[in-house]
């Protein structure tokens, strides 16, 4: 056949119609019209691949969850932050009274000495020593006065709201009560510290510090109040949101039975008024002396052994490193993960005395760690001098942040709060007074 005949046959051959696309098979959208006008045979391979990629259904990429911060990091961060803020408050308020009542110059530091009020060794001038003693006596009685005021306000029921909801006025009153008790604690501690420096072996600081360390810790454990030696970051107090106050304005007697008795049993009334009086005297006057003695001795022993009270700032910084190492070791050894190795309650009958000793050693380790931590933060603040700007900054910022975090009650200490060494009843109304690491 000729080429023309073949062409005629091809032209006359019936053409097969392509099946019409239904909406289900090819739904028409706003962008489909142009695609339907393009002949597949006229597309290049690259264009065809691009068009198919554009027509492919989009798949949602699952959001990758943010990596979770380990709980132990959160725990230790909060521990260091709250502890540092509490130390900053105490340092600010304490140093303000050094400036106001002890004639401490604003450029005084632990290195340059002079008549730096906090370090007793520098008060070699009899006139300075007398000023320091009088300042301590004033602080002590001021602290006693504020303690009576704060405790009386709580005992009068001014902490508890009239209804089930805490109004803003009641919240402000609560803050004022806590701050008054914190002010009382700082002044009472400052007074006991400075008076002890003057009358307990002043001519031999090493012996003096060992005496107060052993007597303070031993006396506190003897009256079952070893937990009172602790402070943030070893322990914390939370402000609320309960209707009742945290364990502040409490006594040894009330704290013991609040933990030892089940919730349905009331604290047994004292047999006579003498017991109540003795309880108040020990709680608000005797125990604070023991606690301050321990802190004063342990702190200044680190000054003597780690630093040597030299005029070299490098020596002071190196001593802070040793305090950090000591504090870290003590805190880790007393932390919860290691405490889990202690036998359960069911086994306590068999290991009673051993567990008792382990508990007291744990408290002692936390107490050493707390003193070391406070010494580091306090000294770092003082390195730049004790100017008014420095002390007011440490005071205002710390109180503001602690209040915002709901932990401003942590600024209190004996005499307004205490910890008793008892195993709490599983059905007791209160949790243990202090939550340790």
Coordinates of C-alpha atoms in Angstrom, one line a residue:
X1 CA 0.0 0.0 0.0
X2 CA 1.0 3.5 -0.7
X3 CA 1.7 6.0 2.1
X4 CA -1.5 7.9 1.2
X5 CA -3.6 4.7 1.6
X6 CA -2.2 3.9 5.0
X7 CA -2.8 7.5 6.1
X8 CA -6.5 7.2 5.0
X9 CA -7.0 4.0 6.8
X10 CA -5.5 5.5 10.0
X11 CA -7.8 8.6 9.6
X12 CA -10.9 6.4 9.2
X13 CA -10.2 4.1 12.1
X14 CA -12.6 4.7 15.0
X15 CA -11.2 6.5 18.0
X16 CA -11.7 5.2 21.5
X17 CA -13.1 7.7 23.9
X18 CA -11.4 8.1 27.2
X19 CA -13.7 7.4 30.2
X20 CA -14.9 10.6 31.8
X21 CA -13.4 11.3 35.1
X22 CA -15.9 11.3 37.9
X23 CA -15.7 13.7 40.8
X24 CA -14.6 10.9 43.0
X25 CA -11.7 10.0 40.7
X26 CA -10.6 13.5 39.9
X27 CA -12.2 16.2 42.0
X28 CA -11.9 19.6 40.3
X29 CA -10.5 22.3 42.4
X30 CA -9.4 25.9 41.8
X31 CA -6.1 24.8 40.5
X32 CA -7.1 21.8 38.4
X33 CA -8.3 23.5 35.2
X34 CA -4.8 24.4 34.1
X35 CA -3.6 20.8 34.8
X36 CA -6.4 19.3 32.7
X37 CA -5.4 21.5 29.7
X38 CA -1.8 20.2 29.7
X39 CA -1.2 17.2 27.4
X40 CA 0.8 14.5 29.1
X41 CA 2.7 13.9 25.8
X42 CA 3.9 17.5 25.6
X43 CA 5.4 17.5 29.2
X44 CA 9.0 17.0 29.9
X45 CA 9.9 14.3 32.4
X46 CA 11.1 17.0 35.0
X47 CA 7.9 19.0 34.5
X48 CA 5.7 15.9 34.9
X49 CA 7.5 14.9 38.2
X50 CA 7.1 18.5 39.5
X51 CA 3.4 18.5 38.7
X52 CA 2.8 15.1 40.4
X53 CA 4.7 16.3 43.5
X54 CA 2.4 19.4 43.6
X55 CA -0.7 17.2 43.3
X56 CA 0.4 14.8 46.0
X57 CA -1.5 15.1 49.2
X58 CA 0.3 17.0 51.9
X59 CA 1.2 15.0 55.0
X60 CA 1.3 16.6 58.4
X61 CA 4.7 16.4 60.1
X62 CA 4.1 15.4 63.8
X63 CA 5.4 18.0 66.2
X64 CA 8.4 16.8 68.1
X65 CA 7.9 17.2 71.8
X66 CA 10.4 19.4 73.6
X67 CA 13.0 17.4 75.6
X68 CA 11.9 17.2 79.2
X69 CA 14.2 18.6 81.8
X70 CA 15.1 15.8 84.3
X71 CA 13.4 16.2 87.7
X72 CA 16.6 16.2 89.6
X73 CA 17.8 19.3 87.6
X74 CA 14.6 21.1 88.5
X75 CA 14.9 20.0 92.1
X76 CA 18.5 21.2 92.5
X77 CA 17.9 24.4 90.6
X78 CA 15.0 25.3 92.9
X79 CA 17.0 24.3 95.9
X80 CA 19.9 26.6 95.1
X81 CA 17.7 29.5 94.0
X82 CA 15.5 29.5 97.1
X83 CA 18.4 28.9 99.4
X84 CA 20.4 31.8 97.8
X85 CA 17.5 34.2 98.1
X86 CA 17.0 33.4 101.8
X87 CA 20.7 33.9 102.4
X88 CA 20.6 37.2 100.5
X89 CA 17.7 38.4 102.7
X90 CA 19.5 37.5 105.9
X91 CA 22.7 39.1 104.7
X92 CA 21.0 42.3 103.7
X93 CA 19.0 42.8 106.9
X94 CA 21.9 41.7 109.2
X95 CA 24.4 44.1 107.5
X96 CA 22.0 47.0 107.6
X97 CA 22.0 46.7 111.4
X98 CA 25.8 46.5 111.2
X99 CA 25.8 49.8 109.4
X100 CA 23.1 51.4 111.6
X101 CA 24.2 50.3 115.0
X102 CA 27.8 49.1 114.7
X103 CA 29.3 52.0 112.7
X104 CA 30.5 49.6 110.0
X105 CA 32.0 51.5 107.0
X106 CA 30.4 50.8 103.6
X107 CA 33.7 49.6 102.0
X108 CA 34.3 47.0 104.8
X109 CA 34.8 43.4 103.6
X110 CA 36.0 40.3 105.2
X111 CA 39.4 40.9 103.6
X112 CA 40.2 44.5 104.4
X113 CA 39.1 44.1 108.0
X114 CA 39.0 47.4 109.9
X115 CA 36.1 47.3 112.3
X116 CA 34.1 44.9 110.2
X117 CA 31.3 44.0 112.5
X118 CA 30.5 40.5 111.4
X119 CA 34.1 39.1 111.9
X120 CA 34.8 39.3 115.6
X121 CA 38.6 38.9 115.2
X122 CA 38.8 42.4 113.6
X123 CA 37.3 44.1 116.7
X124 CA 40.6 44.3 118.4
X125 CA 40.1 47.9 119.4
X126 CA 38.4 48.0 122.9
X127 CA 36.2 50.8 121.7
X128 CA 35.1 48.9 118.6
X129 CA 34.5 45.8 120.7
X130 CA 32.3 47.6 123.1
X131 CA 30.3 49.1 120.2
X132 CA 29.9 45.7 118.7
X133 CA 28.7 44.2 122.1
X134 CA 26.2 47.0 122.6
X135 CA 24.9 46.5 119.1
X136 CA 24.5 42.8 119.7
X137 CA 22.5 43.4 123.0
X138 CA 20.3 45.9 121.2
X139 CA 19.6 43.4 118.4
X140 CA 18.8 40.6 120.8
X141 CA 16.1 42.4 122.7
X142 CA 14.7 43.9 119.5
X143 CA 14.5 40.3 118.1
X144 CA 12.7 39.2 121.3
X145 CA 10.2 42.0 121.0
X146 CA 9.4 41.3 117.3
X147 CA 9.1 37.6 118.2
X148 CA 6.5 38.3 120.8
X149 CA 4.6 40.6 118.4
X150 CA 4.6 38.1 115.5
X151 CA 3.7 35.1 117.6
X152 CA 0.9 37.0 119.4
X153 CA -0.6 38.0 116.0
X154 CA -0.7 34.3 114.9
X155 CA -2.0 33.0 118.3
X156 CA -4.7 35.7 118.2
X157 CA -6.0 34.1 115.0
X158 CA -5.0 36.9 112.6
X159 CA -3.5 34.4 110.1
X160 CA -6.7 32.4 109.6
X161 CA -9.2 34.0 107.3
X162 CA -12.7 34.8 108.5
X163 CA -14.1 32.7 105.6
X164 CA -12.9 29.8 103.5
X165 CA -11.2 32.2 101.1
X166 CA -8.1 34.3 101.8
X167 CA -8.8 37.9 100.9
X168 CA -6.1 40.2 99.7
X169 CA -6.1 42.1 103.0
X170 CA -5.5 38.8 104.9
X171 CA -2.7 38.0 102.4
X172 CA -1.0 41.3 103.1
X173 CA -1.4 40.7 106.9
X174 CA 0.2 37.3 106.5
X175 CA 3.2 38.8 104.7
X176 CA 3.6 41.4 107.4
X177 CA 3.5 38.7 110.1
X178 CA 6.1 36.6 108.3
X179 CA 8.4 39.6 107.7
X180 CA 8.1 40.6 111.4
X181 CA 9.1 37.1 112.5
X182 CA 11.9 37.1 109.9
X183 CA 13.1 40.4 111.2
X184 CA 12.9 39.0 114.8
X185 CA 15.0 35.9 113.8
X186 CA 17.8 38.0 112.2
X187 CA 18.1 40.3 115.1
X188 CA 17.9 37.6 117.8
X189 CA 20.6 35.5 115.9
X190 CA 22.8 38.6 115.5
X191 CA 22.5 39.4 119.1
X192 CA 23.3 35.9 120.4
X193 CA 26.2 35.7 117.9
X194 CA 27.9 38.9 118.9
X195 CA 27.4 38.4 122.6
X196 CA 28.9 34.9 122.4
X197 CA 31.9 36.3 120.5
X198 CA 32.5 38.6 123.4
X199 CA 32.1 36.2 126.4
X200 CA 33.0 32.7 125.2
X201 CA 36.8 32.4 125.1
X202 CA 37.4 35.5 123.2
X203 CA 41.1 35.2 123.6
X204 CA 41.1 31.8 121.8
X205 CA 38.7 31.8 118.8
X206 CA 39.5 28.2 117.8
X207 CA 38.5 26.8 121.2
X208 CA 35.5 29.2 121.4
X209 CA 34.2 28.0 118.1
X210 CA 34.6 24.3 118.9
X211 CA 32.8 24.8 122.3
X212 CA 29.8 26.5 120.7
X213 CA 29.6 24.0 117.8
X214 CA 29.6 20.9 120.1
X215 CA 27.4 22.5 122.8
X216 CA 24.9 23.9 120.3
X217 CA 24.5 20.7 118.3
X218 CA 24.6 18.4 121.3
X219 CA 22.0 20.5 123.2
X220 CA 19.7 20.7 120.3
X221 CA 19.8 16.9 119.8
X222 CA 19.4 16.3 123.5
X223 CA 16.0 18.1 123.6
X224 CA 15.0 16.3 120.3
X225 CA 15.3 19.5 118.2
X226 CA 18.2 18.6 115.9
X227 CA 16.1 19.5 112.9
X228 CA 16.1 23.1 114.1
X229 CA 19.8 23.3 113.1
X230 CA 18.7 23.2 109.4
X231 CA 18.0 26.1 107.1
X232 CA 17.5 26.5 103.3
X233 CA 18.6 24.9 101.1
X234 CA 18.3 21.8 103.4
X235 CA 14.7 22.7 104.3
X236 CA 11.9 24.8 103.0
X237 CA 8.6 26.3 104.2
X238 CA 5.7 27.0 101.8
X239 CA 3.4 29.9 102.5
X240 CA 0.1 28.4 101.5
X241 CA -2.5 28.3 100.0
X242 CA -3.9 26.6 103.1
X243 CA -6.1 28.3 105.6
X244 CA -3.6 27.7 108.5
X245 CA -0.1 29.0 108.8
X246 CA 3.0 26.9 108.0
X247 CA 4.8 25.6 111.1
X248 CA 5.7 29.0 112.5
X249 CA 4.9 30.4 115.9
X250 CA 5.0 26.8 117.3
X251 CA 6.6 25.3 120.4
X252 CA 8.4 22.1 121.1
X253 CA 5.4 20.7 123.0
X254 CA 2.8 21.4 120.2
X255 CA 5.1 20.3 117.4
X256 CA 5.9 17.0 119.0
X257 CA 2.2 16.0 119.5
X258 CA 1.1 17.4 116.1
X259 CA 3.4 14.7 114.5
X260 CA 3.2 11.9 117.1
X261 CA -0.6 11.7 117.5
X262 CA -3.1 10.6 114.8
X263 CA -5.3 13.4 113.4
X264 CA -8.4 12.4 115.4
X265 CA -6.6 12.8 118.7
X266 CA -6.2 16.2 120.3
X267 CA -3.0 17.4 122.0
X268 CA -3.3 16.4 125.6
X269 CA -3.6 19.5 127.8
X270 CA -0.6 20.2 130.1
X271 CA -0.9 19.2 133.7
X272 CA -0.1 22.6 135.0
X273 CA 0.8 26.1 133.8
X274 CA 4.5 25.4 134.7
X275 CA 4.8 23.0 131.8
X276 CA 3.4 25.6 129.3
X277 CA 5.8 28.2 130.7
X278 CA 8.8 25.9 130.4
X279 CA 7.7 24.9 126.9
X280 CA 7.6 28.6 125.8
X281 CA 11.0 29.4 127.5
X282 CA 12.8 26.5 125.8
X283 CA 11.2 27.1 122.4
X284 CA 11.6 30.9 122.2
X285 CA 14.7 31.5 124.3
X286 CA 16.7 28.4 125.0
X287 CA 16.6 26.6 121.6
X288 CA 17.6 29.7 119.6
X289 CA 20.8 30.0 121.7
X290 CA 21.7 26.4 120.9
X291 CA 21.1 26.8 117.2
X292 CA 23.0 30.1 116.9
X293 CA 25.9 28.6 118.9
X294 CA 26.1 25.7 116.4
X295 CA 26.0 28.0 113.3
X296 CA 28.4 30.5 114.8
X297 CA 31.0 27.8 115.6
X298 CA 30.6 25.8 112.4
X299 CA 30.8 29.0 110.2
X300 CA 33.9 30.4 112.0
X301 CA 35.7 27.1 112.1
X302 CA 35.5 27.1 108.3
X303 CA 36.9 30.7 108.4
X304 CA 39.8 29.5 110.5
X305 CA 40.6 26.2 108.8
X306 CA 39.8 27.1 105.2
X307 CA 40.8 30.8 105.1
X308 CA 42.9 31.6 108.1
X309 CA 41.4 35.2 108.2
X310 CA 44.3 36.5 106.1
X311 CA 44.2 39.8 104.2
X312 CA 44.5 37.9 100.9
X313 CA 41.4 37.8 98.8
X314 CA 42.7 34.8 96.9
X315 CA 42.9 32.8 100.2
X316 CA 39.2 33.8 100.9
X317 CA 38.1 32.6 97.5
X318 CA 40.0 29.3 97.9
X319 CA 38.2 28.8 101.2
X320 CA 34.9 29.2 99.5
X321 CA 35.9 26.4 97.2
X322 CA 36.6 24.2 100.1
X323 CA 33.2 25.1 101.7
X324 CA 31.5 24.3 98.4
X325 CA 33.1 20.9 98.3
X326 CA 32.3 20.2 101.9
X327 CA 28.7 21.3 101.4
X328 CA 28.2 19.3 98.3
X329 CA 29.5 16.1 99.9
X330 CA 27.3 16.5 102.9
X331 CA 24.2 17.4 100.9
X332 CA 24.6 14.5 98.5
X333 CA 25.2 12.0 101.3
X334 CA 22.0 13.1 103.0
X335 CA 19.8 13.4 99.8
X336 CA 16.7 11.3 99.2
X337 CA 18.2 8.8 96.7
X338 CA 20.6 7.6 99.3
X339 CA 18.0 7.6 102.1
X340 CA 16.0 5.1 100.1
X341 CA 18.6 2.5 101.2
X342 CA 17.4 2.8 104.8
X343 CA 15.1 -0.1 105.8
X344 CA 11.3 0.4 105.5
X345 CA 9.1 1.1 108.5
X346 CA 8.3 -2.5 109.0
X347 CA 12.0 -3.2 109.7
X348 CA 12.4 -0.4 112.2
X349 CA 11.8 -2.6 115.2
X350 CA 14.8 -4.6 114.2
X351 CA 17.1 -1.7 113.4
X352 CA 15.7 0.9 115.8
X353 CA 18.9 2.2 117.3
X354 CA 20.8 2.1 114.0
X355 CA 18.1 4.0 112.2
X356 CA 18.0 6.5 115.0
X357 CA 21.7 7.2 114.6
X358 CA 21.5 7.3 110.8
X359 CA 18.7 9.9 111.1
X360 CA 20.7 12.1 113.4
X361 CA 23.8 11.8 111.2
X362 CA 21.7 12.8 108.2
X363 CA 20.5 15.8 110.0
X364 CA 24.0 16.7 111.0
X365 CA 25.3 16.3 107.5
X366 CA 22.5 18.6 106.2
X367 CA 23.3 21.1 108.9
X368 CA 27.0 21.3 107.8
X369 CA 26.0 21.6 104.2
X370 CA 23.6 24.4 105.0
X371 CA 26.2 26.4 106.9
X372 CA 28.7 25.9 104.0
X373 CA 26.2 27.1 101.5
X374 CA 25.3 30.2 103.5
X375 CA 29.0 31.1 104.0
X376 CA 29.6 31.0 100.3
X377 CA 26.6 33.2 99.3
X378 CA 27.1 35.7 102.1
X379 CA 30.8 36.1 101.4
X380 CA 30.3 36.6 97.7
X381 CA 27.8 39.4 98.4
X382 CA 30.3 41.0 100.8
X383 CA 33.3 40.9 98.4
X384 CA 32.3 44.1 96.8
X385 CA 31.8 45.9 100.1
X386 CA 28.8 46.4 102.4
X387 CA 27.4 49.5 100.7
X388 CA 23.8 50.6 101.3
X389 CA 23.1 49.9 97.6
X390 CA 24.5 46.3 98.0
X391 CA 22.5 45.5 101.2
X392 CA 19.3 47.0 100.0
X393 CA 19.6 45.2 96.7
X394 CA 20.0 41.8 98.3
X395 CA 17.2 42.5 100.7
X396 CA 14.5 43.8 98.4
X397 CA 15.1 41.5 95.5
X398 CA 15.2 38.4 97.7
X399 CA 12.0 39.2 99.5
X400 CA 10.2 40.1 96.3
X401 CA 11.2 36.8 94.6
X402 CA 10.5 34.7 97.6
X403 CA 7.0 36.2 98.0
X404 CA 6.3 35.6 94.3
X405 CA 7.4 32.0 94.6
X406 CA 5.3 31.4 97.7
X407 CA 8.3 30.7 99.9
X408 CA 8.8 33.9 101.9
X409 CA 8.1 31.9 105.1
X410 CA 11.6 30.4 104.6
X411 CA 13.1 33.6 106.0
X412 CA 11.9 32.6 109.5
X413 CA 14.1 30.6 111.8
X414 CA 14.2 29.7 115.5
X415 CA 12.7 31.2 117.7
X416 CA 9.6 31.4 115.5
X417 CA 9.9 28.0 114.0
X418 CA 11.6 24.7 115.0
X419 CA 12.0 21.1 113.9
X420 CA 11.5 18.1 116.3
X421 CA 13.3 14.8 115.9
X422 CA 10.4 12.3 115.9
X423 CA 9.1 9.8 113.4
X424 CA 5.7 11.1 112.4
X425 CA 2.5 9.1 112.9
X426 CA 1.3 7.9 109.5
X427 CA -2.2 9.3 110.5
X428 CA -1.0 12.5 111.9
X429 CA -2.7 15.8 110.9
X430 CA 0.6 17.5 110.0
X431 CA 3.4 16.6 107.8
X432 CA 6.9 16.8 109.3
X433 CA 7.7 20.4 109.9
X434 CA 10.6 20.5 107.5
X435 CA 11.0 18.9 104.1
X436 CA 14.6 17.8 103.6
X437 CA 16.4 17.2 100.4

